[in-house]
Each structure stands twice: as C-alpha cells, then as structure tokens.
PDB file of C-alpha atoms in Angstrom:
ATOM      1  CA  MET A   1     104.326  69.134 113.146  1.00 44.00           C
ATOM      2  CA  ALA A   2     106.159  72.309 114.532  1.00 61.00           C
ATOM      3  CA  THR A   3     105.776  73.578 117.658  1.00 72.00           C
ATOM      4  CA  ARG A   4     104.000  77.259 118.266  1.00 81.00           C
ATOM      5  CA  LEU A   5     105.845  80.144 119.539  1.00 85.00           C
ATOM      6  CA  SER A   6     104.397  81.292 122.426  1.00 88.00           C
ATOM      7  CA  ARG A   7     103.964  85.691 121.451  1.00 88.00           C
ATOM      8  CA  ARG A   8     106.624  86.267 124.668  1.00 91.00           C
ATOM      9  CA  LYS A   9     108.985  84.437 122.485  1.00 92.00           C
ATOM     10  CA  ILE A  10     108.461  86.610 119.058  1.00 91.00           C
ATOM     11  CA  THR A  11     108.284  89.106 120.620  1.00 91.00           C
ATOM     12  CA  SER A  12     111.441  89.052 122.601  1.00 92.00           C
ATOM     13  CA  TYR A  13     113.094  87.702 119.991  1.00 92.00           C
ATOM     14  CA  ILE A  14     111.657  90.283 117.468  1.00 91.00           C
ATOM     15  CA  ALA A  15     112.690  93.532 120.190  1.00 92.00           C
ATOM     16  CA  GLY A  16     116.158  91.646 121.104  1.00 91.00           C
ATOM     17  CA  GLU A  17     117.120  92.216 117.837  1.00 92.00           C
ATOM     18  CA  LEU A  18     115.843  94.678 116.895  1.00 90.00           C
ATOM     19  CA  ALA A  19     118.104  96.088 120.254  1.00 89.00           C
ATOM     20  CA  ALA A  20     120.870  94.801 118.403  1.00 89.00           C
ATOM     21  CA  GLY A  21     120.274  97.165 115.057  1.00 87.00           C
ATOM     22  CA  LYS A  22     119.230  94.672 113.117  1.00 89.00           C
ATOM     23  CA  GLU A  23     117.510  95.990 110.492  1.00 88.00           C
ATOM     24  CA  SER A  24     114.045  96.197 110.781  1.00 88.00           C
ATOM     25  CA  THR A  25     112.696  95.528 107.441  1.00 91.00           C
ATOM     26  CA  LEU A  26     113.822  92.197 107.409  1.00 91.00           C
ATOM     27  CA  LEU A  27     112.697  91.422 110.730  1.00 90.00           C
ATOM     28  CA  ILE A  28     109.144  92.395 109.775  1.00 90.00           C
ATOM     29  CA  LYS A  29     108.825  90.361 107.253  1.00 92.00           C
ATOM     30  CA  GLN A  30     109.792  87.221 108.648  1.00 91.00           C
ATOM     31  CA  LEU A  31     107.465  88.144 112.223  1.00 91.00           C
ATOM     32  CA  ALA A  32     104.548  89.168 108.994  1.00 92.00           C
ATOM     33  CA  ALA A  33     105.747  85.623 107.276  1.00 92.00           C
ATOM     34  CA  LEU A  34     105.040  83.043 110.208  1.00 91.00           C
ATOM     35  CA  LEU A  35     101.908  85.366 111.257  1.00 91.00           C
ATOM     36  CA  ILE A  36     100.289  84.470 108.568  1.00 91.00           C
ATOM     37  CA  ASP A  37     102.035  81.163 108.051  1.00 90.00           C
ATOM     38  CA  SER A  38     100.589  79.502 111.635  1.00 89.00           C
ATOM     39  CA  ARG A  39      97.243  81.637 110.872  1.00 91.00           C
ATOM     40  CA  ARG A  40      97.933  84.397 113.900  1.00 90.00           C
ATOM     41  CA  THR A  41      97.331  87.605 112.196  1.00 91.00           C
ATOM     42  CA  LYS A  42      94.963  88.696 114.753  1.00 93.00           C
ATOM     43  CA  GLU A  43      97.205  88.749 116.933  1.00 91.00           C
ATOM     44  CA  VAL A  44      99.336  91.239 115.370  1.00 92.00           C
ATOM     45  CA  GLU A  45      99.260  94.775 117.559  1.00 92.00           C
ATOM     46  CA  LEU A  46      99.459  92.867 120.608  1.00 92.00           C
ATOM     47  CA  ILE A  47     102.370  91.696 119.102  1.00 92.00           C
ATOM     48  CA  VAL A  48     103.742  95.179 117.976  1.00 91.00           C
ATOM     49  CA  ARG A  49     102.687  96.460 122.212  1.00 91.00           C
ATOM     50  CA  ASP A  50     104.653  93.344 123.147  1.00 93.00           C
ATOM     51  CA  ILE A  51     107.595  94.226 121.108  1.00 92.00           C
ATOM     52  CA  GLU A  52     107.957  97.873 122.131  1.00 91.00           C
ATOM     53  CA  TYR A  53     107.424  96.591 126.134  1.00 92.00           C
ATOM     54  CA  GLU A  54     110.275  94.456 125.686  1.00 92.00           C
ATOM     55  CA  LEU A  55     111.936  97.860 123.855  1.00 92.00           C
ATOM     56  CA  LYS A  56     111.260  99.911 126.672  1.00 90.00           C
ATOM     57  CA  LYS A  57     112.864  97.209 129.232  1.00 89.00           C
ATOM     58  CA  GLN A  58     116.213  96.738 127.735  1.00 89.00           C
ATOM     59  CA  GLY A  59     115.993 101.039 126.846  1.00 89.00           C
ATOM     60  CA  ILE A  60     114.403 101.672 124.163  1.00 91.00           C
ATOM     61  CA  VAL A  61     111.157 104.169 123.943  1.00 92.00           C
ATOM     62  CA  LEU A  62     109.287 104.193 121.264  1.00 91.00           C
ATOM     63  CA  ALA A  63     106.956 107.207 121.238  1.00 92.00           C
ATOM     64  CA  ARG A  64     103.821 108.364 119.752  1.00 93.00           C
ATOM     65  CA  VAL A  65     103.147 112.551 119.968  1.00 94.00           C
ATOM     66  CA  THR A  66      99.454 113.846 118.394  1.00 93.00           C
ATOM     67  CA  SER A  67      98.681 117.632 117.862  1.00 91.00           C
ATOM     68  CA  ALA A  68      97.336 120.217 115.800  1.00 88.00           C
ATOM     69  CA  PHE A  69     100.053 121.007 114.411  1.00 90.00           C
ATOM     70  CA  ASP A  70     104.508 120.197 113.806  1.00 91.00           C
ATOM     71  CA  LEU A  71     105.981 120.369 116.766  1.00 90.00           C
ATOM     72  CA  SER A  72     109.327 123.169 117.328  1.00 91.00           C
ATOM     73  CA  THR A  73     112.614 121.046 117.734  1.00 93.00           C
ATOM     74  CA  ALA A  74     113.016 122.808 120.376  1.00 94.00           C
ATOM     75  CA  THR A  75     109.523 121.034 121.511  1.00 91.00           C
ATOM     76  CA  GLN A  76     110.175 117.627 120.493  1.00 92.00           C
ATOM     77  CA  LEU A  77     114.044 117.948 122.421  1.00 93.00           C
ATOM     78  CA  ALA A  78     111.396 119.041 125.816  1.00 92.00           C
ATOM     79  CA  ILE A  79     109.054 116.099 125.287  1.00 91.00           C
ATOM     80  CA  LYS A  80     112.397 113.582 125.216  1.00 92.00           C
ATOM     81  CA  GLN A  81     113.882 114.955 128.026  1.00 92.00           C
ATOM     82  CA  LEU A  82     110.247 114.295 129.544  1.00 89.00           C
ATOM     83  CA  ILE A  83     110.553 111.116 128.215  1.00 90.00           C
ATOM     84  CA  LYS A  84     113.921 109.921 129.732  1.00 91.00           C
ATOM     85  CA  GLU A  85     112.986 111.770 133.175  1.00 89.00           C
ATOM     86  CA  GLN A  86     109.833 109.309 133.125  1.00 86.00           C
ATOM     87  CA  THR A  87     111.495 106.466 132.044  1.00 87.00           C
ATOM     88  CA  ASN A  88     115.955 105.992 132.491  1.00 88.00           C
ATOM     89  CA  ALA A  89     115.519 105.954 128.723  1.00 88.00           C
ATOM     90  CA  GLU A  90     118.323 105.421 126.883  1.00 89.00           C
ATOM     91  CA  THR A  91     117.293 105.828 123.659  1.00 91.00           C
ATOM     92  CA  ILE A  92     114.028 107.546 122.172  1.00 92.00           C
ATOM     93  CA  GLU A  93     112.250 107.823 118.678  1.00 90.00           C
ATOM     94  CA  LEU A  94     109.317 110.430 119.047  1.00 92.00           C
ATOM     95  CA  LYS A  95     106.963 109.221 115.793  1.00 93.00           C
ATOM     96  CA  GLN A  96     104.905 112.527 115.626  1.00 94.00           C
ATOM     97  CA  PHE A  97     101.502 112.265 114.143  1.00 93.00           C
ATOM     98  CA  ILE A  98      99.451 116.483 113.195  1.00 93.00           C
ATOM     99  CA  ASP A  99      95.579 115.648 114.186  1.00 90.00           C
ATOM    100  CA  PRO A 100      93.370 118.995 113.922  1.00 88.00           C
ATOM    101  CA  THR A 101      91.129 117.349 115.574  1.00 85.00           C
ATOM    102  CA  VAL A 102      93.636 117.739 119.795  1.00 83.00           C
ATOM    103  CA  LEU A 103      93.146 121.489 119.072  1.00 84.00           C
ATOM    104  CA  GLY A 104      95.958 122.283 120.813  1.00 87.00           C
ATOM    105  CA  GLY A 105      98.234 120.773 123.631  1.00 87.00           C
ATOM    106  CA  VAL A 106      99.484 117.189 122.699  1.00 90.00           C
ATOM    107  CA  LYS A 107      99.261 113.547 123.704  1.00 92.00           C
ATOM    108  CA  LEU A 108     101.535 111.622 124.787  1.00 91.00           C
ATOM    109  CA  ASP A 109     101.394 107.408 124.433  1.00 91.00           C
ATOM    110  CA  LEU A 110     104.556 105.892 125.406  1.00 89.00           C
ATOM    111  CA  PRO A 111     103.982 101.805 126.358  1.00 88.00           C
ATOM    112  CA  GLY A 112     102.849 101.694 129.686  1.00 84.00           C
ATOM    113  CA  LEU A 113     102.122 105.589 129.653  1.00 85.00           C
ATOM    114  CA  ARG A 114      99.398 107.440 128.397  1.00 88.00           C
ATOM    115  CA  MET A 115      99.940 111.634 128.688  1.00 88.00           C
ATOM    116  CA  ASP A 116      96.787 114.336 126.680  1.00 87.00           C
ATOM    117  CA  THR A 117      96.631 117.445 127.701  1.00 86.00           C
ATOM    118  CA  THR A 118      95.671 118.173 124.431  1.00 87.00           C
ATOM    119  CA  ILE A 119      92.099 121.109 124.391  1.00 85.00           C
ATOM    120  CA  GLY A 120      90.270 118.474 122.882  1.00 82.00           C
ATOM    121  CA  HIS A 121      90.722 115.997 125.991  1.00 82.00           C
ATOM    122  CA  ARG A 122      90.270 118.982 128.322  1.00 84.00           C
ATOM    123  CA  LEU A 123      86.855 119.665 126.515  1.00 84.00           C
ATOM    124  CA  THR A 124      85.460 116.592 126.244  1.00 84.00           C
ATOM    125  CA  THR A 125      87.024 116.162 130.407  1.00 85.00           C
ATOM    126  CA  LEU A 126      84.755 119.277 131.354  1.00 84.00           C
ATOM    127  CA  ARG A 127      81.727 118.224 129.268  1.00 84.00           C
ATOM    128  CA  THR A 128      81.619 114.637 130.689  1.00 85.00           C
ATOM    129  CA  ASN A 129      81.624 116.305 134.195  1.00 84.00           C
ATOM    130  CA  LEU A 130      79.317 119.400 133.530  1.00 81.00           C
ATOM    131  CA  LYS A 131      76.730 116.045 132.968  1.00 80.00           C
ATOM    132  CA  LYS A 132      77.081 114.596 136.462  1.00 71.00           C
TER     133      LYS A 132
END
C-alpha cells in the first residue's frame, strides 16, 4: 500500500521544482495524476494556494491584478514595484484579469495579502456603512 503524501510535502516539492526552473506543464500533469490517483481532486485549490505561498517564501510572487481596463506598462511596473517593496520578492509574475464590474481602480491578490482599491469595492463599502 502506498503512503499518502501530505499536502505540505506535495506543495513543497512542486514549489521547489518551479523555483529551480522545471517545466510547469510537466509538473501540472504529475500533480493532476497524483491527485486523481489518490482521489484528492477536491484539494486542488488548497494545493495551488499553498504552492503560491511556498513560492512567495522563496522570493517568487504570483500576483493577480483585476481592473476594468487593460493596464499600461507603466502601471504594471508601478504595481510590481509596490509588490517588491511589500514582499521583498526577487521575481514577480503578474496575471491580469479584466472585469468591467470593478468600474475603475485595481484589485491585487497575492498569497496572504489582498488590496482592493476598486470603485466597485468603495461603493459597496459606502453602501454597507450607510445601512448601519
């Protein structure tokens, strides 16, 4: 009988291999095969989050930026600089998502950190405060 690998061991291995420059496609296939074989597919979101957190500890930050419009190169550089100052990361990868419902501003998601300066968020906060 095969021993069950802990989520911590799995994420540590994958993050280490990614940081070492291994091809991500192969690692994703291996991870998917492991999760399917061990019937742990419900843990996928947790494992992805844990991998991102492990990469952050190694100086690699994967950030999600949501805005109403495509960000200019200058804005992307400013966001990367902000992330670098906050996390001391050596490498920063931005994934940009366009969501017209945010109306304006940006929402930045990092492992363990979230910043939301969108107009949609501000309107929701204002509406909630007015109800009180």
